[in-house]
Amino acid sequence: MCLRVEGICSVEHCTDPTRCVLSGDQRSCKCATGFYSAHCDQSAQIKVMCGRDYMSIRATEEFFLYHKVPLEALHLPNGSCHAQREVIRETPYYMFRISKEKYLACGGKPLRKNTTHLLYSLTVQSAPQVIGNIIRDPVIKMEFTCIYPYIRRVSLPFPVLPLSSETVMQVDEMDATIHMLLYADHAFTKSYTSAPTIELRDKVYVEVAVTEPADYFLLRVNDCWATQSPQPNSTKGLLHSLIHNGCVDDQTVSFLSLEEGQSGNNGESSTVRYSFDMFRFTTEPPELYLHCSVQLCELDDLKSCMPSCNAISKREALREYPSQGLLSYGPIRIETPDQPESSILTTVVLPVAGVWTLGFFITVLISVAKAGSRRIPKTEAH
């Protein structure tokens, strides 16, 4: 966390260097971070909180009133992002709380990164209090930075892992890590810990999500398909499409919400979940590989990130996205009965054979009866 507050103090009372700082010519001084008043002996109780999905900063109401800054004059670089008054343990504070989704919209500085961390920086400032054509009171400025761990991962072009699949996409010089996992339950709490073996028609639950940086992009799954080969573009073996152009291409596929038991949409958040009924190909082997191509969108690009599945135009279907990645998962094995194939043939062939045998027997009886009826009159004629 980095924090800077600009304020003024009285030079004659600036005796404690931990609370105030004199200028080089000793004609002016500034209160150290977190202090105010002419003696710089009052604490603003400034606190910055860096949550997983949000950033916040607060300071006591008295700090701003001392500097004659009303609540409505406080804002972020985007003047529409204002502070809120909140009372905590009987102490009133002025507070900003910004979700990562609104970071850029509120005027956050371009995201910075090094080899280990991502840096989000914002500035709280007060609007100048204009009297006629002059400004008498100082402007308050508070700069703060939230630093989040950043792990750079290297993956194969087409990673095929037994437990999960992961790929790294580069967007505007930023690396985004995306994973794909399979779950055994609709609550997405039990991911497979080994290469899964699933029975036919059982539900398969798939999650594709941006893991780093979290909640910075929207994610859209463009296509998902199953193959008999680990290679997604292999011409060997069979292929079955589940999702195409962001829309359902298999009648058993359903997009799921992050909230349990509700339907969801593709492209509305940084996580996409869907399910499908397990199947197998008509030829051996009894296993398959799942592949998904994905696209990243800016947070303010929700409309174009969500596919229009009711009426996809030819232009949309052929649209090329600059930020796409590919994930592969497998093998997924199909659980088959232990009975040999001959037993299946027996249950099918024997009844048919029985019908033909019975038909032949009836035909013989009818033929014999007809022959007998022709011979009897000849015997009586004698």
XYZ file of C-alpha atoms in Angstrom:
382
model
C 0.000 0.000 0.000
C 1.268 3.481 -0.889
C -0.432 6.619 0.423
C 0.246 10.330 0.099
C -1.746 13.192 1.600
C -0.980 16.826 0.863
C -1.856 19.360 3.572
C -0.392 22.383 5.323
C 0.713 23.103 8.866
C 2.147 25.929 10.941
C 5.947 26.233 10.635
C 6.471 27.429 14.197
C 4.821 24.311 15.571
C 6.634 21.844 13.327
C 8.981 20.355 15.881
C 8.285 16.626 15.532
C 9.685 15.267 12.233
C 7.483 12.191 12.530
C 4.367 14.378 12.272
C 5.406 17.257 10.017
C 8.043 17.949 7.381
C 9.717 21.340 6.790
C 10.574 22.547 3.310
C 14.206 23.061 2.321
C 14.073 26.784 3.004
C 12.086 26.113 6.202
C 9.407 28.597 5.164
C 6.650 26.046 4.880
C 5.789 22.632 6.178
C 3.462 19.725 5.476
C 1.886 17.373 7.910
C 3.181 13.840 7.643
C 0.875 11.214 6.261
C -2.091 10.687 8.535
C -1.803 13.899 10.614
C -3.412 17.356 10.470
C -4.037 20.611 12.406
C -1.669 23.500 12.956
C 0.411 21.327 15.288
C 0.051 18.197 13.120
C -1.021 16.382 16.274
C -4.418 15.134 15.107
C -4.686 11.744 13.404
C -6.887 11.368 10.332
C -7.087 7.618 10.962
C -6.579 6.992 7.276
C -7.044 3.365 6.329
C -6.684 1.663 2.965
C -8.201 -1.788 2.428
C -7.303 -3.960 -0.547
C -9.919 -6.677 -0.858
C -10.092 -9.460 -3.377
C -12.736 -7.679 -5.452
C -12.548 -4.104 -4.209
C -10.347 -1.263 -2.926
C -11.354 1.271 -0.288
C -9.935 4.263 1.563
C -11.355 6.208 4.470
C -10.426 9.090 6.786
C -12.205 10.785 9.677
C -14.796 13.445 8.925
C -12.909 15.866 11.232
C -9.860 15.680 8.960
C -11.843 17.005 6.005
C -13.805 19.547 8.028
C -10.522 20.969 9.317
C -9.507 21.580 5.720
C -13.008 22.946 4.939
C -13.719 20.176 2.446
C -17.376 19.117 2.375
C -18.376 15.543 1.538
C -19.830 16.484 -1.857
C -16.519 18.052 -2.908
C -14.606 14.771 -2.601
C -14.274 12.619 -5.707
C -11.999 10.321 -7.678
C -10.453 11.415 -11.016
C -13.858 10.759 -12.579
C -15.959 13.392 -10.821
C -19.036 11.129 -10.822
C -17.390 8.769 -8.288
C -18.119 10.424 -4.931
C -17.376 9.616 -1.301
C -19.884 8.253 1.210
C -20.250 9.127 4.887
C -20.142 6.138 7.221
C -20.102 5.913 11.009
C -17.855 3.203 12.480
C -17.768 2.750 16.256
C -19.316 6.174 16.754
C -16.655 7.881 14.612
C -17.847 9.405 11.310
C -15.685 8.753 8.242
C -15.660 9.801 4.602
C -15.098 6.664 2.532
C -14.538 5.494 -1.019
C -15.142 1.857 -1.934
C -14.463 0.883 -5.568
C -14.934 -2.515 -7.137
C -12.316 -3.682 -9.596
C -15.003 -3.575 -12.258
C -15.317 0.213 -11.779
C -11.603 0.855 -11.304
C -10.992 2.216 -14.800
C -14.379 3.932 -15.034
C -13.611 5.939 -11.872
C -10.292 7.117 -13.274
C -7.870 4.460 -12.052
C -4.384 4.772 -13.467
C -3.284 2.267 -16.130
C -2.561 -1.049 -14.477
C 1.109 -1.482 -13.644
C 2.935 -4.732 -13.089
C 6.322 -6.183 -12.402
C 7.445 -9.778 -12.262
C 5.663 -10.424 -8.955
C 2.799 -7.945 -8.471
C -0.046 -5.962 -10.068
C -0.548 -2.366 -8.955
C -3.890 -0.512 -8.882
C -3.569 3.238 -8.180
C -6.263 5.855 -7.535
C -6.315 9.484 -6.390
C -8.870 11.033 -4.057
C -9.087 14.782 -4.460
C -11.273 17.684 -3.436
C -12.856 20.126 -5.833
C -11.490 23.683 -5.341
C -13.781 25.873 -3.239
C -14.180 28.910 -5.479
C -15.234 32.253 -4.002
C -15.903 34.707 -6.793
C -12.797 34.321 -8.889
C -10.413 33.183 -6.156
C -9.556 30.005 -4.235
C -8.429 30.383 -0.630
C -8.526 26.894 0.894
C -6.001 24.213 -0.077
C -6.941 21.220 -2.209
C -6.724 17.843 -0.515
C -5.167 15.022 -2.506
C -4.798 11.434 -1.320
C -3.060 8.916 -3.539
C -3.263 5.227 -2.706
C -2.151 2.007 -4.336
C -3.302 -1.566 -3.837
C -0.733 -4.214 -4.682
C -1.841 -7.733 -5.558
C 0.330 -10.831 -6.086
C 1.007 -11.598 -9.729
C 2.186 -15.024 -10.857
C 3.342 -15.400 -14.421
C 2.701 -18.890 -15.737
C 4.009 -20.577 -18.854
C 1.847 -23.181 -20.570
C 1.985 -25.353 -23.647
C 0.141 -24.197 -26.785
C -2.399 -26.987 -26.278
C -2.136 -28.093 -22.646
C -3.770 -31.434 -21.851
C -3.796 -32.120 -18.125
C -5.648 -34.847 -16.195
C -6.999 -32.541 -13.460
C -7.298 -29.143 -15.118
C -6.302 -27.246 -18.202
C -4.625 -23.844 -18.111
C -3.515 -21.341 -20.705
C -2.016 -17.840 -20.677
C -3.348 -15.090 -22.967
C -1.683 -11.727 -23.523
C -3.968 -8.682 -23.739
C -2.484 -5.195 -24.042
C 0.841 -6.358 -22.581
C -0.928 -8.064 -19.670
C -0.895 -11.819 -19.135
C -4.232 -13.394 -18.225
C -4.362 -16.955 -16.887
C -7.433 -19.069 -17.665
C -8.240 -22.552 -16.423
C -10.805 -25.225 -17.258
C -12.005 -27.733 -14.646
C -14.564 -30.549 -14.584
C -16.799 -31.107 -11.568
C -18.900 -34.044 -10.416
C -21.649 -31.966 -8.783
C -23.983 -29.127 -9.759
C -22.683 -26.968 -6.881
C -19.173 -27.022 -8.425
C -17.555 -28.099 -5.155
C -16.125 -31.502 -6.148
C -13.598 -31.184 -8.958
C -12.114 -34.378 -10.347
C -8.805 -35.284 -8.730
C -7.816 -37.780 -11.425
C -8.720 -38.515 -15.022
C -12.504 -38.841 -14.677
C -14.529 -41.920 -15.600
C -18.160 -40.951 -16.216
C -21.232 -43.010 -17.084
C -23.293 -42.315 -20.193
C -26.007 -39.657 -19.701
C -24.490 -38.481 -16.404
C -24.167 -34.688 -16.105
C -20.716 -33.266 -16.745
C -20.117 -29.851 -15.143
C -17.509 -27.615 -16.771
C -16.023 -24.375 -15.427
C -13.853 -22.012 -17.475
C -12.538 -19.017 -15.501
C -9.978 -16.221 -15.520
C -7.830 -16.779 -12.424
C -5.238 -14.006 -12.866
C -5.921 -11.123 -12.762
C -9.218 -11.813 -11.001
C -12.331 -9.848 -12.040
C -10.461 -7.725 -14.579
C -11.902 -9.247 -17.762
C -15.152 -10.696 -19.036
C -14.823 -14.215 -20.433
C -16.708 -15.683 -23.377
C -16.510 -19.309 -24.475
C -16.665 -19.256 -28.266
C -16.542 -22.959 -29.115
C -16.348 -26.243 -27.221
C -16.027 -29.616 -28.887
C -15.004 -33.175 -28.085
C -12.543 -35.292 -30.038
C -11.011 -38.733 -29.850
C -7.562 -37.190 -30.153
C -5.690 -35.061 -27.592
C -5.004 -32.564 -30.376
C -7.984 -30.203 -30.844
C -7.482 -29.730 -34.587
C -6.629 -33.312 -35.449
C -8.347 -34.782 -38.510
C -8.072 -38.283 -37.058
C -11.069 -39.710 -35.256
C -14.533 -38.276 -34.686
C -15.644 -34.847 -33.445
C -18.763 -33.631 -31.623
C -19.658 -29.955 -31.137
C -21.106 -28.745 -27.810
C -20.896 -24.936 -28.158
C -20.500 -23.012 -31.412
C -20.065 -19.240 -31.815
C -20.847 -18.867 -28.138
C -24.203 -20.649 -28.408
C -25.504 -24.093 -27.493
C -24.833 -26.659 -30.232
C -25.884 -29.775 -28.287
C -29.404 -30.075 -26.901
C -28.132 -31.215 -23.490
C -25.861 -28.177 -22.966
C -27.000 -25.576 -20.411
C -25.164 -22.459 -19.247
C -25.247 -22.149 -15.456
C -25.136 -19.184 -13.088
C -22.494 -18.805 -10.389
C -25.428 -18.949 -7.992
C -26.420 -22.560 -7.467
C -29.527 -23.815 -9.252
C -29.939 -20.899 -11.673
C -29.387 -20.618 -15.392
C -26.615 -18.335 -16.590
C -25.238 -16.613 -19.653
C -22.068 -16.869 -21.639
C -19.861 -13.770 -21.485
C -21.405 -11.958 -18.504
C -18.547 -12.418 -16.008
C -14.985 -13.710 -15.684
C -16.314 -17.261 -15.141
C -18.413 -19.409 -17.497
C -20.095 -22.578 -16.280
C -22.051 -25.105 -18.330
C -23.145 -28.734 -18.229
C -23.834 -31.463 -20.773
C -24.911 -35.108 -20.733
C -22.083 -37.607 -21.059
C -21.831 -39.462 -24.374
C -19.425 -41.661 -26.277
C -18.329 -41.910 -29.868
C -19.488 -44.797 -32.014
C -15.928 -46.044 -32.516
C -13.174 -47.013 -30.072
C -11.521 -45.980 -27.820
C -14.121 -45.321 -25.066
C -12.659 -41.946 -24.104
C -12.681 -38.365 -25.343
C -10.951 -35.002 -24.991
C -12.726 -31.689 -24.396
C -11.512 -28.473 -26.056
C -12.748 -24.883 -25.640
C -11.712 -21.671 -27.387
C -12.208 -18.565 -25.271
C -12.222 -14.794 -25.727
C -11.464 -11.992 -23.260
C -13.413 -8.724 -23.223
C -13.076 -5.452 -21.344
C -15.425 -5.041 -18.379
C -17.335 -2.266 -20.156
C -17.799 -4.420 -23.266
C -20.608 -6.604 -21.870
C -22.970 -6.127 -24.821
C -20.571 -7.361 -27.480
C -19.112 -10.078 -25.237
C -22.438 -11.864 -24.760
C -23.433 -13.812 -27.920
C -26.782 -13.239 -29.637
C -27.904 -16.816 -30.005
C -31.423 -16.198 -31.303
C -30.294 -14.681 -34.582
C -26.574 -14.827 -35.275
C -25.739 -12.855 -38.392
C -23.240 -14.075 -40.898
C -20.887 -11.255 -39.956
C -21.019 -12.200 -36.262
C -20.470 -15.853 -36.983
C -17.327 -15.038 -38.969
C -16.066 -12.342 -36.618
C -12.455 -12.706 -35.518
C -11.469 -11.805 -31.984
C -7.939 -10.545 -31.305
C -7.720 -12.024 -27.796
C -8.486 -15.721 -27.994
C -7.079 -18.769 -26.253
C -7.499 -22.527 -26.372
C -7.853 -25.018 -23.518
C -7.959 -28.811 -23.680
C -8.893 -31.355 -21.015
C -8.612 -35.106 -21.009
C -8.794 -37.923 -21.292
C -12.368 -38.301 -20.056
C -13.178 -41.997 -19.920
C -16.639 -43.468 -20.440
C -17.762 -46.117 -17.976
C -19.096 -49.105 -19.916
C -20.768 -52.345 -18.690
C -18.514 -55.327 -17.969
C -20.660 -57.635 -20.150
C -19.032 -58.746 -23.428
C -20.376 -57.533 -26.732
C -21.737 -61.013 -27.607
C -24.308 -60.748 -24.814
C -25.780 -57.666 -26.508
C -25.958 -59.520 -29.797
C -27.672 -62.468 -28.054
C -30.449 -60.287 -26.678
C -31.047 -58.797 -30.090
C -30.527 -61.778 -32.410
C -32.261 -64.569 -30.466
C -35.740 -63.020 -30.406
C -35.461 -62.363 -34.130
C -34.309 -65.917 -34.760
C -37.214 -67.145 -32.655
C -39.694 -65.233 -34.760
C -38.309 -66.673 -37.974
C -38.286 -70.243 -36.570
C -41.878 -69.896 -35.438
C -42.821 -68.455 -38.794
C -41.195 -71.343 -40.593
C -42.954 -73.887 -38.311
C -46.358 -72.315 -38.938
C -45.675 -72.339 -42.677
C -44.852 -76.045 -42.544
C -48.030 -76.849 -40.605
C -50.171 -74.903 -43.008
C -48.528 -76.614 -45.979
C -49.021 -80.055 -44.414
C -52.648 -79.298 -43.583
C -53.312 -78.148 -47.113
C -51.649 -81.234 -48.508
C -53.712 -83.461 -46.194
C -56.955 -81.801 -47.217
C -56.168 -82.517 -50.855
C -55.423 -86.197 -50.256
C -58.542 -87.087 -48.172
C -61.138 -86.516 -50.898
C -59.184 -88.798 -53.233
C -59.323 -91.655 -50.669
C -63.113 -91.293 -50.213
C -63.658 -91.447 -53.992
C -62.538 -95.040 -54.041
